[in-house]
N, C-alpha and C. Protein backbone atom coordinates (compact mmCIF):
# COMPACT_ATOMS: atom_id res chain seq x y z
N MET A 1 8.38 13.23 -7.84
CA MET A 1 8.48 12.59 -6.52
C MET A 1 7.13 12.66 -5.83
N GLY A 2 6.86 11.70 -4.95
CA GLY A 2 5.59 11.69 -4.23
C GLY A 2 5.55 12.79 -3.19
N LYS A 3 4.34 13.21 -2.88
CA LYS A 3 4.16 14.22 -1.86
C LYS A 3 4.33 13.62 -0.48
N CYS A 4 4.55 14.47 0.51
CA CYS A 4 4.66 14.03 1.90
C CYS A 4 3.29 13.52 2.36
N VAL A 5 3.27 12.35 2.96
CA VAL A 5 2.02 11.75 3.44
C VAL A 5 2.00 11.76 4.96
N ILE A 6 0.99 12.38 5.55
CA ILE A 6 0.88 12.48 7.00
C ILE A 6 -0.05 11.36 7.48
N THR A 7 0.47 10.49 8.35
CA THR A 7 -0.29 9.34 8.82
C THR A 7 -0.70 9.51 10.28
N ALA A 8 -1.53 8.58 10.75
CA ALA A 8 -2.01 8.62 12.13
C ALA A 8 -0.86 8.54 13.13
N THR A 9 0.18 7.78 12.79
CA THR A 9 1.32 7.64 13.71
C THR A 9 1.99 8.98 13.95
N GLN A 10 2.14 9.79 12.90
CA GLN A 10 2.77 11.10 13.06
C GLN A 10 1.91 12.02 13.93
N VAL A 11 0.59 11.90 13.81
CA VAL A 11 -0.30 12.69 14.65
C VAL A 11 -0.16 12.27 16.11
N GLU A 12 -0.08 10.95 16.35
CA GLU A 12 0.06 10.44 17.71
C GLU A 12 1.37 10.89 18.35
N GLU A 13 2.40 11.11 17.53
CA GLU A 13 3.71 11.51 18.06
C GLU A 13 3.84 13.03 18.21
N ALA A 14 2.82 13.77 17.77
CA ALA A 14 2.87 15.23 17.84
C ALA A 14 2.90 15.70 19.29
N THR A 15 3.67 16.73 19.55
CA THR A 15 3.77 17.30 20.90
C THR A 15 3.23 18.72 20.89
N GLY A 16 2.75 19.17 22.05
CA GLY A 16 2.26 20.54 22.16
C GLY A 16 0.92 20.77 21.51
N GLY A 17 0.23 19.68 21.16
CA GLY A 17 -1.10 19.82 20.58
C GLY A 17 -1.10 20.36 19.16
N GLN A 18 0.05 20.30 18.47
CA GLN A 18 0.12 20.85 17.12
C GLN A 18 1.09 20.04 16.27
N LEU A 19 0.73 19.88 14.99
CA LEU A 19 1.60 19.18 14.04
C LEU A 19 1.70 20.06 12.80
N VAL A 20 2.91 20.54 12.51
CA VAL A 20 3.14 21.38 11.34
C VAL A 20 3.54 20.49 10.17
N VAL A 21 2.83 20.62 9.06
CA VAL A 21 3.07 19.78 7.89
C VAL A 21 3.25 20.68 6.66
N PRO A 22 3.90 20.15 5.61
CA PRO A 22 4.05 20.93 4.37
C PRO A 22 2.68 21.31 3.80
N ALA A 23 2.63 22.43 3.12
CA ALA A 23 1.36 22.91 2.57
C ALA A 23 0.76 21.96 1.56
N ASP A 24 1.63 21.20 0.85
CA ASP A 24 1.13 20.28 -0.18
C ASP A 24 1.06 18.84 0.31
N ALA A 25 1.09 18.64 1.63
CA ALA A 25 1.07 17.28 2.19
C ALA A 25 -0.29 16.63 1.99
N ILE A 26 -0.27 15.31 1.87
CA ILE A 26 -1.50 14.52 1.83
C ILE A 26 -1.74 13.98 3.24
N ILE A 27 -2.88 14.31 3.82
CA ILE A 27 -3.22 13.87 5.17
C ILE A 27 -4.24 12.75 5.05
N THR A 28 -3.89 11.56 5.53
CA THR A 28 -4.79 10.41 5.39
C THR A 28 -6.03 10.61 6.25
N PRO A 29 -7.16 10.00 5.84
CA PRO A 29 -8.40 10.13 6.62
C PRO A 29 -8.23 9.69 8.07
N LEU A 30 -7.45 8.60 8.30
CA LEU A 30 -7.24 8.13 9.67
C LEU A 30 -6.47 9.17 10.47
N ALA A 31 -5.50 9.84 9.84
CA ALA A 31 -4.72 10.87 10.54
C ALA A 31 -5.63 12.01 10.98
N ARG A 32 -6.56 12.40 10.14
CA ARG A 32 -7.49 13.48 10.51
C ARG A 32 -8.38 13.06 11.68
N ASP A 33 -8.83 11.80 11.65
CA ASP A 33 -9.68 11.30 12.74
C ASP A 33 -8.93 11.29 14.06
N VAL A 34 -7.67 10.81 14.03
CA VAL A 34 -6.87 10.75 15.26
C VAL A 34 -6.59 12.16 15.78
N ALA A 35 -6.32 13.10 14.86
CA ALA A 35 -6.06 14.48 15.26
C ALA A 35 -7.28 15.07 15.97
N LYS A 36 -8.46 14.78 15.45
CA LYS A 36 -9.69 15.28 16.05
C LYS A 36 -9.90 14.68 17.43
N GLU A 37 -9.66 13.37 17.56
CA GLU A 37 -9.85 12.68 18.83
C GLU A 37 -8.87 13.19 19.90
N ARG A 38 -7.64 13.50 19.50
CA ARG A 38 -6.59 13.89 20.45
C ARG A 38 -6.46 15.41 20.60
N GLY A 39 -7.26 16.14 19.86
CA GLY A 39 -7.18 17.59 19.96
C GLY A 39 -5.90 18.16 19.38
N VAL A 40 -5.35 17.49 18.36
CA VAL A 40 -4.13 17.95 17.73
C VAL A 40 -4.49 18.82 16.52
N SER A 41 -3.93 20.00 16.47
CA SER A 41 -4.17 20.92 15.36
C SER A 41 -3.13 20.69 14.27
N ILE A 42 -3.60 20.38 13.06
CA ILE A 42 -2.69 20.17 11.93
C ILE A 42 -2.54 21.50 11.20
N VAL A 43 -1.31 22.04 11.20
CA VAL A 43 -1.03 23.35 10.62
C VAL A 43 -0.21 23.16 9.34
N CYS A 44 -0.71 23.69 8.23
CA CYS A 44 -0.01 23.57 6.96
C CYS A 44 1.05 24.67 6.85
N GLY A 45 2.28 24.25 6.57
CA GLY A 45 3.38 25.21 6.45
C GLY A 45 3.78 25.40 5.01
N THR A 46 5.09 25.38 4.75
CA THR A 46 5.59 25.58 3.40
C THR A 46 5.59 24.26 2.65
N PRO A 47 5.54 24.29 1.30
CA PRO A 47 5.56 23.05 0.52
C PRO A 47 6.81 22.23 0.80
N ALA A 48 6.69 20.92 0.66
CA ALA A 48 7.83 20.02 0.88
C ALA A 48 8.93 20.33 -0.12
N GLN A 49 10.18 20.15 0.30
CA GLN A 49 11.30 20.38 -0.59
C GLN A 49 11.29 19.36 -1.71
N ALA A 50 11.73 19.77 -2.90
CA ALA A 50 11.79 18.85 -4.03
C ALA A 50 12.69 17.68 -3.68
N GLY A 51 12.21 16.49 -3.99
CA GLY A 51 12.99 15.30 -3.73
C GLY A 51 12.77 14.72 -2.35
N GLU A 52 11.98 15.39 -1.50
CA GLU A 52 11.76 14.87 -0.16
C GLU A 52 10.80 13.69 -0.24
N PRO A 53 11.16 12.52 0.28
CA PRO A 53 10.32 11.33 0.13
C PRO A 53 9.12 11.37 1.05
N PRO A 54 8.04 10.62 0.72
CA PRO A 54 6.89 10.51 1.60
C PRO A 54 7.32 9.93 2.94
N ARG A 55 6.54 10.23 4.00
CA ARG A 55 6.94 9.81 5.34
C ARG A 55 6.01 8.73 5.90
N ALA A 56 5.53 7.85 5.02
CA ALA A 56 4.62 6.81 5.49
C ALA A 56 5.36 5.65 6.15
N ASP A 57 6.71 5.59 5.94
CA ASP A 57 7.47 4.45 6.45
C ASP A 57 7.37 4.32 7.97
N ARG A 58 7.30 5.46 8.70
CA ARG A 58 7.26 5.38 10.15
C ARG A 58 5.99 4.68 10.62
N ALA A 59 4.87 4.96 9.94
CA ALA A 59 3.62 4.29 10.29
C ALA A 59 3.72 2.80 9.98
N ASP A 60 4.34 2.47 8.82
CA ASP A 60 4.50 1.07 8.46
C ASP A 60 5.34 0.33 9.50
N ASP A 61 6.42 0.97 9.96
CA ASP A 61 7.28 0.35 10.97
C ASP A 61 6.51 0.10 12.26
N ALA A 62 5.66 1.04 12.66
CA ALA A 62 4.89 0.89 13.90
C ALA A 62 3.92 -0.28 13.78
N ILE A 63 3.27 -0.39 12.62
CA ILE A 63 2.33 -1.51 12.40
C ILE A 63 3.07 -2.83 12.47
N THR A 64 4.23 -2.87 11.80
CA THR A 64 5.03 -4.11 11.79
C THR A 64 5.44 -4.50 13.20
N ALA A 65 5.87 -3.52 14.01
CA ALA A 65 6.30 -3.79 15.38
C ALA A 65 5.16 -4.36 16.22
N LYS A 66 3.96 -3.79 16.05
CA LYS A 66 2.80 -4.27 16.80
C LYS A 66 2.45 -5.71 16.43
N ILE A 67 2.48 -5.99 15.11
CA ILE A 67 2.16 -7.35 14.66
C ILE A 67 3.19 -8.34 15.19
N ARG A 68 4.47 -7.97 15.16
CA ARG A 68 5.52 -8.86 15.65
C ARG A 68 5.35 -9.12 17.15
N ALA A 69 5.00 -8.08 17.91
CA ALA A 69 4.82 -8.24 19.35
C ALA A 69 3.69 -9.23 19.65
N ILE A 70 2.60 -9.13 18.87
CA ILE A 70 1.47 -10.04 19.06
C ILE A 70 1.88 -11.47 18.77
N VAL A 71 2.61 -11.67 17.66
CA VAL A 71 3.03 -13.02 17.28
C VAL A 71 3.97 -13.61 18.32
N GLU A 72 4.92 -12.80 18.82
CA GLU A 72 5.86 -13.30 19.81
C GLU A 72 5.16 -13.65 21.11
N THR A 73 4.14 -12.89 21.47
CA THR A 73 3.36 -13.20 22.67
C THR A 73 2.64 -14.53 22.53
N MET A 74 2.09 -14.77 21.34
CA MET A 74 1.38 -16.03 21.08
C MET A 74 2.33 -17.23 21.13
N LEU A 75 3.56 -17.03 20.63
CA LEU A 75 4.53 -18.11 20.63
C LEU A 75 5.03 -18.42 22.05
N GLY A 76 5.05 -17.39 22.89
CA GLY A 76 5.54 -17.59 24.25
C GLY A 76 7.05 -17.54 24.31
N SER A 77 7.56 -17.46 25.51
CA SER A 77 9.00 -17.32 25.70
C SER A 77 9.77 -18.54 25.23
N GLY A 78 9.13 -19.69 25.17
CA GLY A 78 9.83 -20.91 24.76
C GLY A 78 9.58 -21.26 23.31
N GLY A 79 9.05 -20.31 22.56
CA GLY A 79 8.68 -20.59 21.18
C GLY A 79 9.83 -20.71 20.22
N GLY A 80 11.00 -20.30 20.65
CA GLY A 80 12.17 -20.45 19.78
C GLY A 80 12.22 -19.44 18.66
N GLY A 81 11.65 -18.28 18.86
CA GLY A 81 11.71 -17.25 17.82
C GLY A 81 10.60 -17.41 16.80
N LEU A 82 10.74 -16.74 15.65
CA LEU A 82 9.70 -16.72 14.64
C LEU A 82 10.01 -17.60 13.44
N THR A 83 11.04 -18.43 13.52
CA THR A 83 11.37 -19.31 12.40
C THR A 83 11.03 -20.75 12.74
N ALA A 84 10.79 -21.54 11.73
CA ALA A 84 10.46 -22.95 11.92
C ALA A 84 11.02 -23.74 10.74
N PRO A 85 11.33 -25.03 10.95
CA PRO A 85 11.85 -25.85 9.86
C PRO A 85 10.86 -25.92 8.72
N THR A 86 11.36 -25.97 7.50
CA THR A 86 10.51 -26.09 6.32
C THR A 86 10.44 -27.55 5.89
N ALA A 87 9.22 -28.00 5.59
CA ALA A 87 9.04 -29.39 5.16
C ALA A 87 9.76 -29.61 3.83
N PRO A 88 10.40 -30.79 3.65
CA PRO A 88 11.12 -31.07 2.41
C PRO A 88 10.20 -30.95 1.20
N GLY A 89 10.71 -30.36 0.14
CA GLY A 89 9.93 -30.25 -1.08
C GLY A 89 9.01 -29.05 -1.13
N LYS A 90 8.86 -28.35 -0.07
CA LYS A 90 7.99 -27.18 -0.05
C LYS A 90 8.82 -25.91 -0.01
N PRO A 91 8.33 -24.84 -0.61
CA PRO A 91 9.06 -23.57 -0.50
C PRO A 91 8.97 -23.06 0.93
N PRO A 92 9.95 -22.29 1.37
CA PRO A 92 9.92 -21.76 2.72
C PRO A 92 8.83 -20.70 2.88
N VAL A 93 8.37 -20.54 4.11
CA VAL A 93 7.42 -19.47 4.40
C VAL A 93 8.15 -18.14 4.33
N LYS A 94 7.58 -17.20 3.62
CA LYS A 94 8.22 -15.89 3.46
C LYS A 94 7.45 -14.83 4.23
N LEU A 95 8.16 -13.99 4.97
CA LEU A 95 7.56 -12.87 5.67
C LEU A 95 8.04 -11.59 4.99
N ALA A 96 7.13 -10.86 4.38
CA ALA A 96 7.45 -9.59 3.74
C ALA A 96 6.94 -8.48 4.64
N ARG A 97 7.86 -7.73 5.22
CA ARG A 97 7.48 -6.67 6.16
C ARG A 97 7.13 -5.39 5.42
N ILE A 98 6.01 -4.80 5.81
CA ILE A 98 5.54 -3.58 5.15
C ILE A 98 6.55 -2.45 5.29
N GLY A 99 7.27 -2.41 6.42
CA GLY A 99 8.25 -1.36 6.63
C GLY A 99 9.50 -1.50 5.78
N ASP A 100 9.73 -2.71 5.25
CA ASP A 100 10.90 -2.95 4.41
C ASP A 100 10.60 -2.77 2.92
N ALA A 101 9.33 -2.62 2.58
CA ALA A 101 8.94 -2.54 1.17
C ALA A 101 9.27 -1.15 0.61
N LYS A 102 10.16 -1.09 -0.34
CA LYS A 102 10.57 0.17 -0.95
C LYS A 102 9.89 0.30 -2.32
N LEU A 103 8.90 1.16 -2.39
CA LEU A 103 8.15 1.32 -3.61
C LEU A 103 8.91 2.17 -4.63
N SER A 104 8.67 1.88 -5.92
CA SER A 104 9.30 2.60 -7.01
C SER A 104 8.22 3.10 -7.97
N PRO A 105 8.52 4.11 -8.77
CA PRO A 105 7.54 4.60 -9.74
C PRO A 105 7.02 3.48 -10.63
N PHE A 106 5.72 3.47 -10.87
CA PHE A 106 5.05 2.47 -11.71
C PHE A 106 5.67 2.53 -13.11
N PRO A 107 6.23 1.42 -13.62
CA PRO A 107 7.00 1.48 -14.87
C PRO A 107 6.19 1.36 -16.14
N TYR A 108 4.85 1.35 -16.04
CA TYR A 108 4.03 1.14 -17.23
C TYR A 108 3.24 2.39 -17.57
N PRO A 109 2.91 2.59 -18.87
CA PRO A 109 2.14 3.77 -19.27
C PRO A 109 0.71 3.69 -18.74
N GLY A 110 0.11 4.85 -18.56
CA GLY A 110 -1.27 4.89 -18.06
C GLY A 110 -1.51 6.08 -17.15
N PRO A 111 -0.78 6.19 -16.02
CA PRO A 111 -0.99 7.32 -15.12
C PRO A 111 -0.70 8.65 -15.81
N PRO A 112 -1.57 9.65 -15.63
CA PRO A 112 -1.35 10.95 -16.27
C PRO A 112 -0.26 11.74 -15.55
N PRO A 113 0.27 12.78 -16.19
CA PRO A 113 1.29 13.62 -15.54
C PRO A 113 0.74 14.21 -14.24
N GLY A 114 1.57 14.22 -13.22
CA GLY A 114 1.16 14.77 -11.94
C GLY A 114 0.55 13.76 -10.99
N MET A 115 0.21 12.57 -11.50
CA MET A 115 -0.33 11.52 -10.64
C MET A 115 0.78 10.56 -10.26
N ALA A 116 1.13 10.51 -8.97
CA ALA A 116 2.20 9.62 -8.52
C ALA A 116 1.65 8.22 -8.27
N VAL A 117 2.22 7.24 -8.95
CA VAL A 117 1.85 5.84 -8.77
C VAL A 117 3.13 5.06 -8.50
N GLU A 118 3.18 4.36 -7.38
CA GLU A 118 4.37 3.59 -7.02
C GLU A 118 3.96 2.19 -6.59
N ALA A 119 4.84 1.22 -6.86
CA ALA A 119 4.51 -0.18 -6.55
C ALA A 119 5.78 -0.98 -6.28
N VAL A 120 5.58 -2.14 -5.64
CA VAL A 120 6.68 -3.08 -5.44
C VAL A 120 6.09 -4.48 -5.22
N ASP A 121 6.67 -5.48 -5.87
CA ASP A 121 6.30 -6.87 -5.63
C ASP A 121 7.07 -7.37 -4.42
N VAL A 122 6.41 -8.06 -3.51
CA VAL A 122 7.09 -8.63 -2.35
C VAL A 122 7.04 -10.15 -2.34
N VAL A 123 6.15 -10.73 -3.13
CA VAL A 123 6.11 -12.18 -3.36
C VAL A 123 6.05 -12.39 -4.86
N THR A 124 6.95 -13.20 -5.39
CA THR A 124 7.02 -13.42 -6.84
C THR A 124 7.20 -14.91 -7.14
N ALA A 125 7.30 -15.21 -8.44
CA ALA A 125 7.54 -16.58 -8.86
C ALA A 125 8.89 -17.09 -8.34
N ASP A 126 9.82 -16.19 -8.06
CA ASP A 126 11.11 -16.60 -7.50
C ASP A 126 10.96 -17.23 -6.12
N ASP A 127 9.83 -16.97 -5.46
CA ASP A 127 9.55 -17.58 -4.16
C ASP A 127 8.83 -18.91 -4.30
N ARG A 128 8.75 -19.41 -5.55
CA ARG A 128 8.06 -20.67 -5.88
C ARG A 128 6.58 -20.57 -5.51
N SER A 129 6.03 -19.40 -5.73
CA SER A 129 4.62 -19.15 -5.45
C SER A 129 3.85 -19.04 -6.77
N PRO A 130 2.63 -19.61 -6.85
CA PRO A 130 1.81 -19.46 -8.05
C PRO A 130 1.16 -18.09 -8.12
N MET A 131 1.24 -17.33 -7.02
CA MET A 131 0.65 -16.00 -6.96
C MET A 131 1.74 -14.99 -6.64
N ALA A 132 1.50 -13.74 -7.00
CA ALA A 132 2.39 -12.65 -6.62
C ALA A 132 1.63 -11.71 -5.69
N ALA A 133 2.37 -10.93 -4.91
CA ALA A 133 1.74 -9.95 -4.03
C ALA A 133 2.66 -8.76 -3.90
N GLY A 134 2.07 -7.60 -3.62
CA GLY A 134 2.88 -6.42 -3.45
C GLY A 134 2.06 -5.25 -2.93
N TYR A 135 2.69 -4.08 -2.89
CA TYR A 135 2.03 -2.86 -2.42
C TYR A 135 1.98 -1.86 -3.57
N LEU A 136 0.92 -1.05 -3.58
CA LEU A 136 0.79 -0.01 -4.58
C LEU A 136 0.15 1.22 -3.94
N THR A 137 0.67 2.40 -4.28
CA THR A 137 0.11 3.65 -3.77
C THR A 137 -0.29 4.54 -4.94
N LEU A 138 -1.33 5.33 -4.74
CA LEU A 138 -1.81 6.28 -5.74
C LEU A 138 -2.04 7.63 -5.08
N THR A 139 -1.74 8.70 -5.81
CA THR A 139 -2.19 10.02 -5.39
C THR A 139 -3.36 10.42 -6.28
N LYS A 140 -3.94 11.57 -6.02
CA LYS A 140 -5.17 12.02 -6.66
C LYS A 140 -5.14 11.86 -8.18
N GLY A 141 -6.20 11.24 -8.71
CA GLY A 141 -6.31 11.04 -10.15
C GLY A 141 -6.79 9.63 -10.47
N SER A 142 -6.75 9.26 -11.74
CA SER A 142 -7.13 7.92 -12.16
C SER A 142 -6.46 7.59 -13.49
N PHE A 143 -6.36 6.30 -13.79
CA PHE A 143 -5.80 5.87 -15.07
C PHE A 143 -6.41 4.52 -15.47
N PRO A 144 -6.49 4.24 -16.77
CA PRO A 144 -7.09 3.00 -17.24
C PRO A 144 -6.11 1.83 -17.16
N TRP A 145 -6.66 0.63 -17.00
CA TRP A 145 -5.82 -0.56 -16.93
C TRP A 145 -6.63 -1.77 -17.36
N THR A 146 -6.04 -2.63 -18.19
CA THR A 146 -6.66 -3.88 -18.59
C THR A 146 -5.95 -5.02 -17.91
N LEU A 147 -6.68 -5.85 -17.18
CA LEU A 147 -6.07 -6.97 -16.45
C LEU A 147 -6.04 -8.21 -17.33
N THR A 148 -4.84 -8.71 -17.60
CA THR A 148 -4.66 -9.97 -18.32
C THR A 148 -4.36 -11.09 -17.33
N TYR A 149 -4.78 -10.89 -16.08
CA TYR A 149 -4.56 -11.82 -14.98
C TYR A 149 -5.65 -11.52 -13.95
N ASP A 150 -5.83 -12.41 -12.98
CA ASP A 150 -6.77 -12.18 -11.88
C ASP A 150 -6.07 -11.42 -10.76
N GLU A 151 -6.81 -10.52 -10.11
CA GLU A 151 -6.19 -9.74 -9.04
C GLU A 151 -7.16 -9.47 -7.89
N ILE A 152 -6.63 -9.54 -6.68
CA ILE A 152 -7.36 -9.15 -5.47
C ILE A 152 -6.64 -7.95 -4.87
N GLN A 153 -7.41 -6.96 -4.44
CA GLN A 153 -6.84 -5.77 -3.79
C GLN A 153 -7.38 -5.65 -2.37
N ILE A 154 -6.49 -5.38 -1.42
CA ILE A 154 -6.86 -5.19 -0.01
C ILE A 154 -6.44 -3.78 0.37
N VAL A 155 -7.42 -2.94 0.64
CA VAL A 155 -7.14 -1.52 0.89
C VAL A 155 -6.58 -1.33 2.31
N LEU A 156 -5.46 -0.61 2.41
CA LEU A 156 -4.83 -0.32 3.69
C LEU A 156 -5.14 1.09 4.18
N GLU A 157 -5.10 2.06 3.26
CA GLU A 157 -5.33 3.47 3.62
C GLU A 157 -6.08 4.18 2.50
N GLY A 158 -6.84 5.20 2.88
CA GLY A 158 -7.51 6.03 1.89
C GLY A 158 -8.66 5.32 1.20
N GLU A 159 -8.99 5.78 -0.01
CA GLU A 159 -10.07 5.21 -0.81
C GLU A 159 -9.53 4.78 -2.16
N LEU A 160 -9.81 3.55 -2.55
CA LEU A 160 -9.46 3.04 -3.86
C LEU A 160 -10.73 3.01 -4.70
N HIS A 161 -10.74 3.77 -5.80
CA HIS A 161 -11.90 3.83 -6.68
C HIS A 161 -11.61 3.03 -7.95
N LEU A 162 -12.48 2.06 -8.25
CA LEU A 162 -12.35 1.25 -9.46
C LEU A 162 -13.52 1.56 -10.39
N GLY A 163 -13.20 2.11 -11.58
CA GLY A 163 -14.23 2.42 -12.56
C GLY A 163 -14.23 1.43 -13.70
N GLY A 164 -14.83 1.82 -14.83
CA GLY A 164 -14.90 0.93 -15.98
C GLY A 164 -15.77 -0.28 -15.70
N ASP A 165 -15.26 -1.47 -16.01
CA ASP A 165 -16.01 -2.71 -15.77
C ASP A 165 -16.33 -2.92 -14.29
N ALA A 166 -15.58 -2.25 -13.40
CA ALA A 166 -15.81 -2.41 -11.96
C ALA A 166 -17.09 -1.69 -11.52
N GLY A 167 -17.58 -0.77 -12.35
CA GLY A 167 -18.86 -0.14 -12.04
C GLY A 167 -18.82 0.89 -10.92
N GLY A 168 -17.65 1.49 -10.68
CA GLY A 168 -17.58 2.52 -9.66
C GLY A 168 -17.49 2.01 -8.24
N LYS A 169 -16.80 0.89 -8.05
CA LYS A 169 -16.61 0.35 -6.70
C LYS A 169 -15.64 1.24 -5.91
N ILE A 170 -15.93 1.42 -4.60
CA ILE A 170 -15.06 2.20 -3.73
C ILE A 170 -14.62 1.33 -2.55
N GLY A 171 -13.32 1.09 -2.44
CA GLY A 171 -12.78 0.30 -1.34
C GLY A 171 -12.14 1.20 -0.31
N ARG A 172 -12.44 0.91 0.97
CA ARG A 172 -11.88 1.67 2.08
C ARG A 172 -11.06 0.72 2.96
N PRO A 173 -10.27 1.26 3.93
CA PRO A 173 -9.39 0.40 4.73
C PRO A 173 -10.08 -0.86 5.26
N GLY A 174 -9.47 -2.01 4.95
CA GLY A 174 -10.03 -3.30 5.37
C GLY A 174 -10.86 -3.97 4.30
N ASP A 175 -11.27 -3.23 3.26
CA ASP A 175 -12.10 -3.80 2.20
C ASP A 175 -11.25 -4.63 1.23
N VAL A 176 -11.90 -5.64 0.62
CA VAL A 176 -11.24 -6.51 -0.35
C VAL A 176 -12.01 -6.45 -1.66
N LEU A 177 -11.29 -6.27 -2.76
CA LEU A 177 -11.91 -6.25 -4.08
C LEU A 177 -11.29 -7.34 -4.95
N PHE A 178 -12.11 -7.98 -5.78
CA PHE A 178 -11.62 -8.99 -6.72
C PHE A 178 -11.90 -8.49 -8.13
N VAL A 179 -10.86 -8.45 -8.96
CA VAL A 179 -11.00 -8.03 -10.34
C VAL A 179 -10.59 -9.21 -11.23
N PRO A 180 -11.55 -9.80 -11.98
CA PRO A 180 -11.22 -10.97 -12.80
C PRO A 180 -10.43 -10.63 -14.06
N LYS A 181 -9.73 -11.61 -14.54
CA LYS A 181 -8.95 -11.49 -15.76
C LYS A 181 -9.82 -10.99 -16.91
N GLY A 182 -9.28 -10.08 -17.71
CA GLY A 182 -10.02 -9.55 -18.86
C GLY A 182 -10.78 -8.28 -18.57
N SER A 183 -10.76 -7.81 -17.33
CA SER A 183 -11.50 -6.60 -16.96
C SER A 183 -10.79 -5.34 -17.46
N ASN A 184 -11.57 -4.40 -17.97
CA ASN A 184 -11.05 -3.08 -18.33
C ASN A 184 -11.55 -2.10 -17.28
N ILE A 185 -10.65 -1.62 -16.45
CA ILE A 185 -11.04 -0.79 -15.32
C ILE A 185 -10.22 0.50 -15.28
N THR A 186 -10.56 1.35 -14.33
CA THR A 186 -9.71 2.51 -14.02
C THR A 186 -9.35 2.42 -12.54
N PHE A 187 -8.09 2.67 -12.23
CA PHE A 187 -7.63 2.79 -10.85
C PHE A 187 -7.64 4.28 -10.51
N GLY A 188 -8.18 4.64 -9.34
CA GLY A 188 -8.18 6.05 -8.97
C GLY A 188 -8.40 6.28 -7.49
N THR A 189 -8.23 7.52 -7.07
CA THR A 189 -8.47 7.92 -5.69
C THR A 189 -8.68 9.43 -5.66
N PRO A 190 -9.52 9.92 -4.75
CA PRO A 190 -9.73 11.37 -4.65
C PRO A 190 -8.57 12.09 -3.97
N SER A 191 -7.71 11.35 -3.27
CA SER A 191 -6.61 12.00 -2.56
C SER A 191 -5.38 11.10 -2.50
N TRP A 192 -5.49 9.99 -1.76
CA TRP A 192 -4.36 9.10 -1.52
C TRP A 192 -4.88 7.74 -1.14
N THR A 193 -4.23 6.70 -1.61
CA THR A 193 -4.59 5.35 -1.18
C THR A 193 -3.38 4.43 -1.26
N LYS A 194 -3.38 3.44 -0.40
CA LYS A 194 -2.35 2.40 -0.40
C LYS A 194 -3.05 1.06 -0.24
N PHE A 195 -2.68 0.09 -1.08
CA PHE A 195 -3.33 -1.21 -0.99
C PHE A 195 -2.35 -2.34 -1.32
N VAL A 196 -2.72 -3.53 -0.88
CA VAL A 196 -1.99 -4.75 -1.21
C VAL A 196 -2.66 -5.36 -2.44
N TYR A 197 -1.89 -5.81 -3.40
CA TYR A 197 -2.46 -6.54 -4.53
C TYR A 197 -1.93 -7.97 -4.52
N VAL A 198 -2.80 -8.90 -4.88
CA VAL A 198 -2.45 -10.31 -5.01
C VAL A 198 -2.88 -10.74 -6.40
N THR A 199 -1.95 -11.23 -7.20
CA THR A 199 -2.25 -11.58 -8.59
C THR A 199 -2.04 -13.07 -8.87
N PHE A 200 -2.80 -13.55 -9.84
CA PHE A 200 -2.62 -14.91 -10.34
C PHE A 200 -2.67 -14.85 -11.86
N PRO A 201 -1.62 -15.34 -12.53
CA PRO A 201 -0.46 -16.03 -12.00
C PRO A 201 0.58 -15.06 -11.43
N ALA A 202 1.65 -15.66 -10.88
CA ALA A 202 2.68 -14.84 -10.25
C ALA A 202 3.43 -13.98 -11.27
N ASN A 203 3.57 -14.48 -12.48
CA ASN A 203 4.30 -13.73 -13.52
C ASN A 203 3.35 -12.78 -14.25
N TRP A 204 2.59 -11.99 -13.48
CA TRP A 204 1.60 -11.08 -14.07
C TRP A 204 2.21 -10.06 -15.02
N GLU A 205 3.46 -9.67 -14.76
CA GLU A 205 4.09 -8.69 -15.64
C GLU A 205 4.34 -9.26 -17.03
N ASP A 206 4.61 -10.56 -17.12
CA ASP A 206 4.79 -11.19 -18.42
C ASP A 206 3.48 -11.19 -19.20
N GLU A 207 2.37 -11.25 -18.47
CA GLU A 207 1.05 -11.34 -19.11
C GLU A 207 0.66 -10.02 -19.79
N ILE A 208 1.24 -8.89 -19.37
CA ILE A 208 0.83 -7.61 -19.95
C ILE A 208 1.77 -7.16 -21.05
N GLN A 209 2.79 -7.93 -21.33
CA GLN A 209 3.75 -7.54 -22.37
C GLN A 209 3.42 -8.22 -23.70
């Protein structure tokens, strides 16, 4: 199971100037920065109970709520909500909310024992899209991967390290990386990272079998 992940949102919600976290928790770089700015002391307690899921969902929900509030403000009170008619012959616009994305253990060989890798596709060929997109998280470590498809990665949290043909590229929050088809790389991170991946074609899983 993945370790408990402490995010900036949990630091912001801390009361009494202190946040007690499991001894084996992963604290994101942004969470540490916010704690320093707000004078919140992060105290490591006992290790997380076996089977306890990571707690990044609360941060994801907060981000989603903020984005929705901005969109609704732009639409105005007479905007009729966030849905719109779809033009005939075109696939509908799909909104995949980060807070609704339930990641599962990476089903392919590569990650070493003790390295938690989880992923989920949120846009697939079933959406009549030529591209796929999803979320992927890594804990400390690295593993090799050969891309039989083109992929773009957008880093959300932590540091994403790409070795091999990537030449040691390091992506941080907001950075975008492009990995062309045929590349032999390593995915890794010194602690924790979460990123969005966009692949072409959409049936990327068929390409690796």
